[in-house]
PDB file of C-alpha atoms in Angstrom:
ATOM      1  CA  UNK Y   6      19.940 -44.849 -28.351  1.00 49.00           C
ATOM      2  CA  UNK Y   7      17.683 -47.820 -28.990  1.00 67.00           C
ATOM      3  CA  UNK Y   8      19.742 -50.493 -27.846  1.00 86.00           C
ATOM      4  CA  UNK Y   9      19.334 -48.962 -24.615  1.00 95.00           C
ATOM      5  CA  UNK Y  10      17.674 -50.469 -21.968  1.00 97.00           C
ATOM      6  CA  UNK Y  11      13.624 -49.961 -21.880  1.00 98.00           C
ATOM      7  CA  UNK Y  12      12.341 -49.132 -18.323  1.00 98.00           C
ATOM      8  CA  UNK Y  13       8.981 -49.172 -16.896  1.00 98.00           C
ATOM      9  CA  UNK Y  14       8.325 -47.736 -13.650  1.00 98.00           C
ATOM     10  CA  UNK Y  15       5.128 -49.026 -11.726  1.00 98.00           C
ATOM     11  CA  UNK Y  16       3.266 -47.045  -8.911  1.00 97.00           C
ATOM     12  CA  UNK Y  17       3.898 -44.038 -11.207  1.00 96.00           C
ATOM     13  CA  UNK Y  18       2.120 -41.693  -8.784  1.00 97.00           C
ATOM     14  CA  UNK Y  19       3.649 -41.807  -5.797  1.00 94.00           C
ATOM     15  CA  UNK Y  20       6.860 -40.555  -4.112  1.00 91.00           C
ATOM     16  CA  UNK Y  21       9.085 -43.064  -5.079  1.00 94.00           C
ATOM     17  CA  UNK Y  22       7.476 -43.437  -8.082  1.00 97.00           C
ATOM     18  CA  UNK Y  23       8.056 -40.312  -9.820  1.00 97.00           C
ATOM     19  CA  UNK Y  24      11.583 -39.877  -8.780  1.00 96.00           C
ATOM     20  CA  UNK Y  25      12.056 -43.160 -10.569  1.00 98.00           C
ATOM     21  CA  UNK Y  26      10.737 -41.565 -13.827  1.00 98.00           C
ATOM     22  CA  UNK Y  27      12.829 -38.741 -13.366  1.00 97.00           C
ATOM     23  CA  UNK Y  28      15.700 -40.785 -12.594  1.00 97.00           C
ATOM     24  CA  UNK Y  29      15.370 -43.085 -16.039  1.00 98.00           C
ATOM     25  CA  UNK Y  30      13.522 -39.750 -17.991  1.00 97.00           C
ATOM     26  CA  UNK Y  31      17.458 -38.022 -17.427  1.00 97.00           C
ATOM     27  CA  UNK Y  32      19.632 -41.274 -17.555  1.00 97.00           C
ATOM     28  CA  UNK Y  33      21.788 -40.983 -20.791  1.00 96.00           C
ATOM     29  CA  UNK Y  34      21.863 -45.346 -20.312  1.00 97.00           C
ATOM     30  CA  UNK Y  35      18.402 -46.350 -20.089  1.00 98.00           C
ATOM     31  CA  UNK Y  36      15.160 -45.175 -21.779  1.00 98.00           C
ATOM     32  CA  UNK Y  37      11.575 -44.723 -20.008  1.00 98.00           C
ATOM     33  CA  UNK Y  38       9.333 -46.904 -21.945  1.00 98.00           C
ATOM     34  CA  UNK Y  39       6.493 -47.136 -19.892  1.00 98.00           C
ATOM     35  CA  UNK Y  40       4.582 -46.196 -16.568  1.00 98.00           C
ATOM     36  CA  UNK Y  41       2.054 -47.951 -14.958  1.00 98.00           C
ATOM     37  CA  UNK Y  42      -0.692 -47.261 -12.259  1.00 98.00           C
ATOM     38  CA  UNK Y  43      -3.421 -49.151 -10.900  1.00 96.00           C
ATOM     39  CA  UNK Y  44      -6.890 -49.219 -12.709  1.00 96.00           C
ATOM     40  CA  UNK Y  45      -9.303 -46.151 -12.048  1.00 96.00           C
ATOM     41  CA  UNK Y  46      -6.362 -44.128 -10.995  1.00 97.00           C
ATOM     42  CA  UNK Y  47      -6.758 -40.525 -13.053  1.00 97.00           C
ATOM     43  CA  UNK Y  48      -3.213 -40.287 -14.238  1.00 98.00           C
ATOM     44  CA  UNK Y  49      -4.348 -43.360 -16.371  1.00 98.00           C
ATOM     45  CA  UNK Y  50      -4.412 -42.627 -20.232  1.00 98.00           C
ATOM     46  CA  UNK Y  51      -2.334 -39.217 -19.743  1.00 98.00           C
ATOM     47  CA  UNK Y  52       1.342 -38.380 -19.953  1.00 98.00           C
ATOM     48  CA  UNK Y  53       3.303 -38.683 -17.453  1.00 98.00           C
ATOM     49  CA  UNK Y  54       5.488 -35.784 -17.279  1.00 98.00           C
ATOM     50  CA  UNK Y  55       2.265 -33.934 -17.621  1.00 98.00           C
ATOM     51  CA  UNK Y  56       1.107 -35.781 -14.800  1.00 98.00           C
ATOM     52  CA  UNK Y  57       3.507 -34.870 -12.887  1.00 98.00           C
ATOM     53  CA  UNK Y  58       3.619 -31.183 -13.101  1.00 97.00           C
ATOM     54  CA  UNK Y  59       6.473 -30.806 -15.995  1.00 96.00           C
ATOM     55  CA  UNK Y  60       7.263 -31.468 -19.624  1.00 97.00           C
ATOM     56  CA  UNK Y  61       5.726 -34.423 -21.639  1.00 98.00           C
ATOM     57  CA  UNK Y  62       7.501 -37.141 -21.945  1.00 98.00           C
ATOM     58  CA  UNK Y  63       6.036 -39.284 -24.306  1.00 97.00           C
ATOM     59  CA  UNK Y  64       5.145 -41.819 -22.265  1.00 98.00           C
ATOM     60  CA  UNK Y  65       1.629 -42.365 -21.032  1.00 98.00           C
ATOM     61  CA  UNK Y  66       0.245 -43.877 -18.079  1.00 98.00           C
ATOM     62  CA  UNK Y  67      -1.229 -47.533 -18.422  1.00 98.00           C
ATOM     63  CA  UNK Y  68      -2.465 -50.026 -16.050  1.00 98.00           C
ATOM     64  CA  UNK Y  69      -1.963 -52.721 -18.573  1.00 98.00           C
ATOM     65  CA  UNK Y  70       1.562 -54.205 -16.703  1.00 98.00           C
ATOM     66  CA  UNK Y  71       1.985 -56.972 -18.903  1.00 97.00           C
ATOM     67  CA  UNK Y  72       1.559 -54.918 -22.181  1.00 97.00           C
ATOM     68  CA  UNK Y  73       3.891 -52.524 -20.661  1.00 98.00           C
ATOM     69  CA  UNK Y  74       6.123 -54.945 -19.421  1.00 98.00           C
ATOM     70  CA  UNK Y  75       6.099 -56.820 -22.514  1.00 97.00           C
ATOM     71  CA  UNK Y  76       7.980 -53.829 -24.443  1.00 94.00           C
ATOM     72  CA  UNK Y  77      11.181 -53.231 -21.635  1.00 98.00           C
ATOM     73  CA  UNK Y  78      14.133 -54.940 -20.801  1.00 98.00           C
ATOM     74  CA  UNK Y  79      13.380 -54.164 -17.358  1.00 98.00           C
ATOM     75  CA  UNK Y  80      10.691 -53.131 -14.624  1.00 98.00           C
ATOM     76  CA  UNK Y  81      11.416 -50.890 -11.342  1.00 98.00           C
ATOM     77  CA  UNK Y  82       8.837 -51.273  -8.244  1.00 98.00           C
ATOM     78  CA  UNK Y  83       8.852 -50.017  -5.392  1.00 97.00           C
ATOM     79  CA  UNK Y  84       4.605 -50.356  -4.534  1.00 97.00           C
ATOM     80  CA  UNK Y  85       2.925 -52.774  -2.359  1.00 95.00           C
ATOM     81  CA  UNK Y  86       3.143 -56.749  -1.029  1.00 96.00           C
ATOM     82  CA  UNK Y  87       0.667 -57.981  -2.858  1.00 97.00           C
ATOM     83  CA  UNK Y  88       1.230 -55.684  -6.780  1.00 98.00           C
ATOM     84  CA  UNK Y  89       4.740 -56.947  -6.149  1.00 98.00           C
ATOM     85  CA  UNK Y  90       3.846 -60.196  -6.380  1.00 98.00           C
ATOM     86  CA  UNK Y  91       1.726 -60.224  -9.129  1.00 98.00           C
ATOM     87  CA  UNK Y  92       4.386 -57.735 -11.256  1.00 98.00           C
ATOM     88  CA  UNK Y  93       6.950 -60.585 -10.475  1.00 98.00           C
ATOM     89  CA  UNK Y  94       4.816 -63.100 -12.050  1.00 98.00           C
ATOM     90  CA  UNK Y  95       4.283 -60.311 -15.127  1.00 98.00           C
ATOM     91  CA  UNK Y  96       7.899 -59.426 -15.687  1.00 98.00           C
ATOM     92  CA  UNK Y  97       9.251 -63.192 -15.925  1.00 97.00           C
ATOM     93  CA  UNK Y  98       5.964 -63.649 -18.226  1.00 97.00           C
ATOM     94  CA  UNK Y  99       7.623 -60.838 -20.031  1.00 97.00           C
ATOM     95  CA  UNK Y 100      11.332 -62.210 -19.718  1.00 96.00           C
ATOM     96  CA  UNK Y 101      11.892 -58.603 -18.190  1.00 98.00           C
ATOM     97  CA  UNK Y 102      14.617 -57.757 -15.439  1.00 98.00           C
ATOM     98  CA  UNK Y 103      12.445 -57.043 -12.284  1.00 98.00           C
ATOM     99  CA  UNK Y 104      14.089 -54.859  -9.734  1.00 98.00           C
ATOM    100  CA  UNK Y 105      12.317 -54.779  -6.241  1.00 98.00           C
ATOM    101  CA  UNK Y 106      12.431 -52.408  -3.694  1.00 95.00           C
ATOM    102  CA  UNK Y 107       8.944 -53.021  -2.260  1.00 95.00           C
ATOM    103  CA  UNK Y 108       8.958 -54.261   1.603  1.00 88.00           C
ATOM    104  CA  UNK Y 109       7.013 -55.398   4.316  1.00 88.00           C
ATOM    105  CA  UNK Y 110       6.737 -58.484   1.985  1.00 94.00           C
ATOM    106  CA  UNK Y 111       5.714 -61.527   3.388  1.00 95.00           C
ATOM    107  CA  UNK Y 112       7.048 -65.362   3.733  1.00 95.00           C
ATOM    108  CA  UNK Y 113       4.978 -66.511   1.443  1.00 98.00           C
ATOM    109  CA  UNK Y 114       5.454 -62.948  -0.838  1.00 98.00           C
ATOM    110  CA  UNK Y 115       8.815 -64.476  -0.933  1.00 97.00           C
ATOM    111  CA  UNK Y 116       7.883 -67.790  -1.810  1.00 98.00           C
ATOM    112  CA  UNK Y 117       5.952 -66.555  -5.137  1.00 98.00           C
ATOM    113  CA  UNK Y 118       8.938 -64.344  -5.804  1.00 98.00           C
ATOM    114  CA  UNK Y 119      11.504 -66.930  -5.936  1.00 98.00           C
ATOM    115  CA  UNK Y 120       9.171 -68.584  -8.249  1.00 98.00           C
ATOM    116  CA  UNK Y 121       9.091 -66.146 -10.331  1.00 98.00           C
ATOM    117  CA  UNK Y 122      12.691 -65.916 -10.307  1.00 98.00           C
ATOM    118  CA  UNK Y 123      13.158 -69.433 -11.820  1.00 97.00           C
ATOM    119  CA  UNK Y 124      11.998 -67.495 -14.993  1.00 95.00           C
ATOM    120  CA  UNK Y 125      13.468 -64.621 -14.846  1.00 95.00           C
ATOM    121  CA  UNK Y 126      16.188 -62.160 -13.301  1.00 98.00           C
ATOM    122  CA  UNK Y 127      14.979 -60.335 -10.197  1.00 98.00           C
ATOM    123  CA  UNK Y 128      16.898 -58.509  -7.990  1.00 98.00           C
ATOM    124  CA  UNK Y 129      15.252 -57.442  -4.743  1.00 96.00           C
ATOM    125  CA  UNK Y 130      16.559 -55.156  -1.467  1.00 93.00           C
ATOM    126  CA  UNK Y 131      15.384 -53.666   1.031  1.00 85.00           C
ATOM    127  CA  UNK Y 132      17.521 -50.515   0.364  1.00 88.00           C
ATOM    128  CA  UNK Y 133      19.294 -49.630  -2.862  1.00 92.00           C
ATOM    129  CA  UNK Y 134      21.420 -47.129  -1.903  1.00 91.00           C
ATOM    130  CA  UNK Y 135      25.487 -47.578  -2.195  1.00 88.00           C
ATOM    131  CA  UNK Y 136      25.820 -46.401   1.522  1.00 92.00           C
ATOM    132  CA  UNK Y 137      23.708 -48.648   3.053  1.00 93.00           C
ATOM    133  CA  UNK Y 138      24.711 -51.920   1.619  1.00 91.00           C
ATOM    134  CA  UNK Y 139      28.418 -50.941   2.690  1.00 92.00           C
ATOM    135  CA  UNK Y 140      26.591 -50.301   6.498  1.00 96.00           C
ATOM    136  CA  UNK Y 141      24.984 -54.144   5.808  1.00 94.00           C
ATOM    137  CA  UNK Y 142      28.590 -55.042   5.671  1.00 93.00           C
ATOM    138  CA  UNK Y 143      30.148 -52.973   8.204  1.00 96.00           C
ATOM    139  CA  UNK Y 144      27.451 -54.503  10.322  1.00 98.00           C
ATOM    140  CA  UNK Y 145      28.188 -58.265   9.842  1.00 96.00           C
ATOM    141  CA  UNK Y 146      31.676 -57.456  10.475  1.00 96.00           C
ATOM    142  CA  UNK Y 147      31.213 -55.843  13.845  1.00 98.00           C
ATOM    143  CA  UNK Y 148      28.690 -58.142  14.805  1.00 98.00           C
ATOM    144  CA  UNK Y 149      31.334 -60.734  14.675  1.00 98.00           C
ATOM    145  CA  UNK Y 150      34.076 -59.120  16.260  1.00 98.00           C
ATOM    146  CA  UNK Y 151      31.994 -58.491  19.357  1.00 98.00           C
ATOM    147  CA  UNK Y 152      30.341 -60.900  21.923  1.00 96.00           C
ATOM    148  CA  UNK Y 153      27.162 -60.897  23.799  1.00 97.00           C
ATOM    149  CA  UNK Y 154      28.584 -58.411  26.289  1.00 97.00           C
ATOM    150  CA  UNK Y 155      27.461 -55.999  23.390  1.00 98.00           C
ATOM    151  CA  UNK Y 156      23.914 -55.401  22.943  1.00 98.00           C
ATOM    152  CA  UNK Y 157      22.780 -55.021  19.173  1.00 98.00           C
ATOM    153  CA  UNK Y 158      20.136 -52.443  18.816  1.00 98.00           C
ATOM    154  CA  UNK Y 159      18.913 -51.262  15.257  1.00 98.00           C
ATOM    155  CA  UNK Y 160      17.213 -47.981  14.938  1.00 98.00           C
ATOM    156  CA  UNK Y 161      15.128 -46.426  12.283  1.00 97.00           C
ATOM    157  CA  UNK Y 162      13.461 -43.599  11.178  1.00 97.00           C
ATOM    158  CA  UNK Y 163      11.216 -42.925   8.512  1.00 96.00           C
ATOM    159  CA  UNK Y 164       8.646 -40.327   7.341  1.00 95.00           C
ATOM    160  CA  UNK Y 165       4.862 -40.598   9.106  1.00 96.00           C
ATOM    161  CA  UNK Y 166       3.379 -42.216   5.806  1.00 92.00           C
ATOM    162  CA  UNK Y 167       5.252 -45.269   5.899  1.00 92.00           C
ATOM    163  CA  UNK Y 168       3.272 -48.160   6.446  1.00 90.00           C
ATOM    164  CA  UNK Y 169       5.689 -51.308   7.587  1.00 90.00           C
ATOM    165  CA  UNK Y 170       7.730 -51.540  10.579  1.00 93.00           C
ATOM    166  CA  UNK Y 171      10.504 -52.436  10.969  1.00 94.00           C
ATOM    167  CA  UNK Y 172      11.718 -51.611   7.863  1.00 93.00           C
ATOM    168  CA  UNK Y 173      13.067 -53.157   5.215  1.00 90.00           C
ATOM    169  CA  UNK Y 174      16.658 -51.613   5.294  1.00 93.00           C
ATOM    170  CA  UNK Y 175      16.285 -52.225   9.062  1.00 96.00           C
ATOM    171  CA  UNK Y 176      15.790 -55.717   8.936  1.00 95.00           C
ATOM    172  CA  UNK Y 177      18.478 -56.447   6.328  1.00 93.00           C
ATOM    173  CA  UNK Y 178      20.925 -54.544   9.154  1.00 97.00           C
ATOM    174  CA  UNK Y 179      19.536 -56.952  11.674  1.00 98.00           C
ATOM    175  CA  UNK Y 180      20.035 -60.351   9.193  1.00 97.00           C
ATOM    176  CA  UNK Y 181      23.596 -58.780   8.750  1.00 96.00           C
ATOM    177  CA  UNK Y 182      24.422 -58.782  12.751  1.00 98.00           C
ATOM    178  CA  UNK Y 183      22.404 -62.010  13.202  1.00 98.00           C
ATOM    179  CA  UNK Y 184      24.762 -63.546  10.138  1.00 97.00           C
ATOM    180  CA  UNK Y 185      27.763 -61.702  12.124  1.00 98.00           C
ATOM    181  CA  UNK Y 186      27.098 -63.671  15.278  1.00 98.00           C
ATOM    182  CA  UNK Y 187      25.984 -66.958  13.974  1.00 98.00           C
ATOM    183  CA  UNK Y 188      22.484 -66.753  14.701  1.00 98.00           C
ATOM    184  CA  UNK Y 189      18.893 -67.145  13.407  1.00 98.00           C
ATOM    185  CA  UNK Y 190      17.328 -63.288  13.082  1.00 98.00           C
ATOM    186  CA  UNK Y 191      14.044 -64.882  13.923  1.00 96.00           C
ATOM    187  CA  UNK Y 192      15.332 -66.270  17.427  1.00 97.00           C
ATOM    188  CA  UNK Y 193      16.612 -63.404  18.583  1.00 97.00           C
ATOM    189  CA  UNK Y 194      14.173 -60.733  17.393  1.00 97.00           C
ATOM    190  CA  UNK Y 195      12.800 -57.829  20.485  1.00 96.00           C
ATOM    191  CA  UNK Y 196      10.706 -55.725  19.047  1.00 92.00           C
ATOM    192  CA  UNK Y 197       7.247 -54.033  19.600  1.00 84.00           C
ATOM    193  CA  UNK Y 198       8.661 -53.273  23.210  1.00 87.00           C
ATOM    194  CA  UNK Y 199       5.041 -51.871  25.315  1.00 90.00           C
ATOM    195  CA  UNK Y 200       4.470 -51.756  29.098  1.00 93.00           C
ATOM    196  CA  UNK Y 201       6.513 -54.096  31.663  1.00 92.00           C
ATOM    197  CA  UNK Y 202       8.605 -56.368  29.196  1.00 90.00           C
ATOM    198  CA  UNK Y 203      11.284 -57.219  31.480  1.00 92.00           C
ATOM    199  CA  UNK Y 204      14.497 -56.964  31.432  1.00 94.00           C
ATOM    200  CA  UNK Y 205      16.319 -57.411  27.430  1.00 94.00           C
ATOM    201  CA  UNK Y 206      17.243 -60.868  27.119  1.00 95.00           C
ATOM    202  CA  UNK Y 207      20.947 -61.242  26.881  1.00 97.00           C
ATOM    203  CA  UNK Y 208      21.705 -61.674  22.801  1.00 97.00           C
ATOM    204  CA  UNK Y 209      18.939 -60.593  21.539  1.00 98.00           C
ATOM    205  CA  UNK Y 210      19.031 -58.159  18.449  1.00 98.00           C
ATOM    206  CA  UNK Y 211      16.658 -55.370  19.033  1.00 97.00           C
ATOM    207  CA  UNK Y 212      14.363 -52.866  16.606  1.00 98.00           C
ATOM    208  CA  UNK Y 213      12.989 -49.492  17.078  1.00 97.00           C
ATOM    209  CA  UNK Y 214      11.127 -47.505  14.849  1.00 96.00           C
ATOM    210  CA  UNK Y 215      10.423 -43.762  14.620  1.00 97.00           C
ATOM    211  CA  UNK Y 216       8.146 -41.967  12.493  1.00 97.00           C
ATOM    212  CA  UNK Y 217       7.502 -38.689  11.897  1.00 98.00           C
ATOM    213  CA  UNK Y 218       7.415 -35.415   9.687  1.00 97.00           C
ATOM    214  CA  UNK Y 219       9.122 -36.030   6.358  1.00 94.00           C
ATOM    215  CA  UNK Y 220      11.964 -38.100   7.036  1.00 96.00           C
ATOM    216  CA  UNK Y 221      13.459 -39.833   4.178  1.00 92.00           C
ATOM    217  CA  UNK Y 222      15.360 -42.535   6.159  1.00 93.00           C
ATOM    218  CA  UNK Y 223      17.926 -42.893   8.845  1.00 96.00           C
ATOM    219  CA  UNK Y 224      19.214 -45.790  10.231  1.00 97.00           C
ATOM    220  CA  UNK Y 225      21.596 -46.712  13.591  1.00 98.00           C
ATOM    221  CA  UNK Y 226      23.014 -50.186  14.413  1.00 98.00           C
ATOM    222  CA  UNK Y 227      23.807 -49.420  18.266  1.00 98.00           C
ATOM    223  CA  UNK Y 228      26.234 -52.425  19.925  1.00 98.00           C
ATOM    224  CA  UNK Y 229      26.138 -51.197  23.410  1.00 98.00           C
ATOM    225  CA  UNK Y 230      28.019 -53.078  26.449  1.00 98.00           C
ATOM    226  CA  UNK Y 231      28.465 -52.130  29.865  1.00 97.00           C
ATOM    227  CA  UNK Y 232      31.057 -49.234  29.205  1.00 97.00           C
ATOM    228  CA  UNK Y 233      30.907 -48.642  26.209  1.00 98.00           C
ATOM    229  CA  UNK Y 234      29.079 -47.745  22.441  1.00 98.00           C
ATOM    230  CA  UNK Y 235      29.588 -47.907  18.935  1.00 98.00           C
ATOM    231  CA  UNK Y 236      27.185 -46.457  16.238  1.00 98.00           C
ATOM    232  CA  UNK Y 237      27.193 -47.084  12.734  1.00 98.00           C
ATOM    233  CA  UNK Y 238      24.782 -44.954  11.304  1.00 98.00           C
ATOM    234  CA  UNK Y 239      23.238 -43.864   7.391  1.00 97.00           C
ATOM    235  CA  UNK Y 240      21.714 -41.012   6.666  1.00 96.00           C
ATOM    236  CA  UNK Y 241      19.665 -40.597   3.628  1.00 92.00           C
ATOM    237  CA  UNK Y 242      19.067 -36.712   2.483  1.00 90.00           C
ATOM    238  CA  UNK Y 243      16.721 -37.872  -0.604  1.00 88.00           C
ATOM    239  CA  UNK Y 244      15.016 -40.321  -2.229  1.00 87.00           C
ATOM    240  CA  UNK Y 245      17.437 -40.185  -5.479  1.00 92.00           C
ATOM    241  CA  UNK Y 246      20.058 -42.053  -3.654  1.00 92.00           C
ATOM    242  CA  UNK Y 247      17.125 -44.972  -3.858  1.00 92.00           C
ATOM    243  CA  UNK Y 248      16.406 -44.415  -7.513  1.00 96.00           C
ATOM    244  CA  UNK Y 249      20.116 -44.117  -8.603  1.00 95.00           C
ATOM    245  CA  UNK Y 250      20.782 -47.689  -7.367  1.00 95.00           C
ATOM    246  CA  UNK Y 251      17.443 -49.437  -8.660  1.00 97.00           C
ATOM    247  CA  UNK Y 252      18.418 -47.991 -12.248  1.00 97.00           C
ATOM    248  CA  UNK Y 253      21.972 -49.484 -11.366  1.00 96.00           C
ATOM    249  CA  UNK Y 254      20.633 -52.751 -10.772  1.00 97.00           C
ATOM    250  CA  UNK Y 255      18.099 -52.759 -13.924  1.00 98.00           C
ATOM    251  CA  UNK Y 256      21.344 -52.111 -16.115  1.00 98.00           C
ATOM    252  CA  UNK Y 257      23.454 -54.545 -13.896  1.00 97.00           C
ATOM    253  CA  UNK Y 258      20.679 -57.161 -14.442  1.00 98.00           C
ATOM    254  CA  UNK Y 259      20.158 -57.378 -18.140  1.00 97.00           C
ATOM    255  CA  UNK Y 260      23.265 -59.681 -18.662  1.00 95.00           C
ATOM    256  CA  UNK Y 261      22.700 -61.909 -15.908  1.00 97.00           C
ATOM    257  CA  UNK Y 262      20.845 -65.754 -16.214  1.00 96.00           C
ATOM    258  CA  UNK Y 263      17.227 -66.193 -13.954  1.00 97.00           C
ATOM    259  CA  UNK Y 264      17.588 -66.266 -10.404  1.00 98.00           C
ATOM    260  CA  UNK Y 265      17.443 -63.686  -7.324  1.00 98.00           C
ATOM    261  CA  UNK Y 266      20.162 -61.169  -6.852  1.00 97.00           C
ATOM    262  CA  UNK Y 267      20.396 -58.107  -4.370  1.00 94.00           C
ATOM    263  CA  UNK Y 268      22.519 -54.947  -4.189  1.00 92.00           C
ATOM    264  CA  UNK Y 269      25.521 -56.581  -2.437  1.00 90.00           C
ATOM    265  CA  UNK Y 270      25.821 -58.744  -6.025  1.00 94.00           C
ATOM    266  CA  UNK Y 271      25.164 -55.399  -8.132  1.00 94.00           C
ATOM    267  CA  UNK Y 272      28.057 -53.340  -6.122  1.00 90.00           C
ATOM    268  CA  UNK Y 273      30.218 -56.489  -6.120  1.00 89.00           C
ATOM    269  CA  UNK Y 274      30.562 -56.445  -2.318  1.00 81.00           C
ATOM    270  CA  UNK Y 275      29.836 -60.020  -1.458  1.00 75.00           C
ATOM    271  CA  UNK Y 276      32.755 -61.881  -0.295  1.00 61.00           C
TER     272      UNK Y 276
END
């Protein structure tokens, strides 16, 4: 059991957080090795399963992340912009695997990432779920097989607590369809549609966002022409589908050299 891989989860507390710890607590190929929250928080000091309603589990909460990090083979966030950045700094201090599922992150987020990266193995998506990155695909592929007669639209809906828009699995379906046509995302971007915008401009790839009442995440890439419509669409019914594939990738990781990675390299689907 010891030459297992040690995981630390960071933003213990919330959603995503504890269904990480759950995820690694039950995995019979990684061990939970550590849990961090930010300073002041009162989970800090305390077990975690405790913490969380259930059964100790030997593992209290810090907000020490480099002592923490320090003692795994690999670290799983999914918290904020700017404790992303500085974990990514941490876990190639700590010549630990850092597995990011964190979005809304900036261009120059990204920047200090791929620093990071030099050092260290990170692999970062915007969704880590199996069905998703074969939609990313399925995207790219339809994207190409269609012209501009087809309108791209992606669609997204997520619970009334999420803070970025669009997100993160969102704009990874739009890079796919911008990839699929041969264009730059950025050029091509309509979103934040409000009062009289005019009529859509002909190729451009366009974003809505929903959010509301609990709703895990949903997502619809919508190529729509004249006559006709086709809809590709994901559906995810919990948040274990998330924390299933960011354990994947921490084990995936541990053999692989410095650099940045995503999902499509963990599930072998780039081509």
């Amino acid at each position: 059991m010891t030459n297992q891989p040690g995981i630390v989860i960071t933003g213990a507390s919330g959603r995503m957080g504890q269904m990480l710890i759950r995820t690694v607590a039950e995995s019979d190929a990684a061990r939970l090795v550590g849990v961090v929250e930010r300073s002041g928080h009162d989970w800090i000091g305390r077990d975690v399963g405790e913490c969380m309603g259930g059964a100790a589990l030997g593992v209290s909460v810090t907000d020490d992340a480099l002592e923490a990090f320090s003692n795994a083979q690999a670290v799983i966030d999914f918290t904020a912009p700017a404790a992303t950045v500085e974990f990514a700094a941490l876990a190639a201090q700590a010549r630990a695997t850092h597995v990011i599922g964190t979005t809304g992150l900036s261009d120059d987020d990204l920047e200090k990432i791929a620093a990071a990266a030099r050092h260290a193995t990170i692999v970062r998506a915007g969704n880590m779920s199996l069905g998703v990155n074969l939609l990313v695909q399925l995207t790219k592929q339809v994207a190409a097989a269609l012209d501009e007669d087809f309108d791209i639209e992606v669609i997204e809906y997520h619970h009334n607590r999420k803070v970025d828009a669009p997100s993160g699995t969102a704009l990874m379906l739009g890079e796919a369809a911008a990839e699929g046509r041969g264009v730059d995302l950025k050029e091509v971007t309509d979103s934040g549609r409000d009062g009289i915008t005019g009529a859509r401009k002909r190729g451009d790839i366009g974003f809505s966002a929903i959010r509301a009442g609990a709703i895990v995440g949903e997502h619809d890439v919508m190529f729509a022409s004249q006559s006709e419509r086709i809809v590709l669409r994901h559906v995810a019914e919990d948040r274990s589908v998330f924390a299933r594939g960011a354990l994947k990738a921490a084990l995936w990781g541990q053999d692989k050299g410095p650099g940045e990675y995503d999902m499509l390299d963990v599930l072998g689907l780039k081509g």
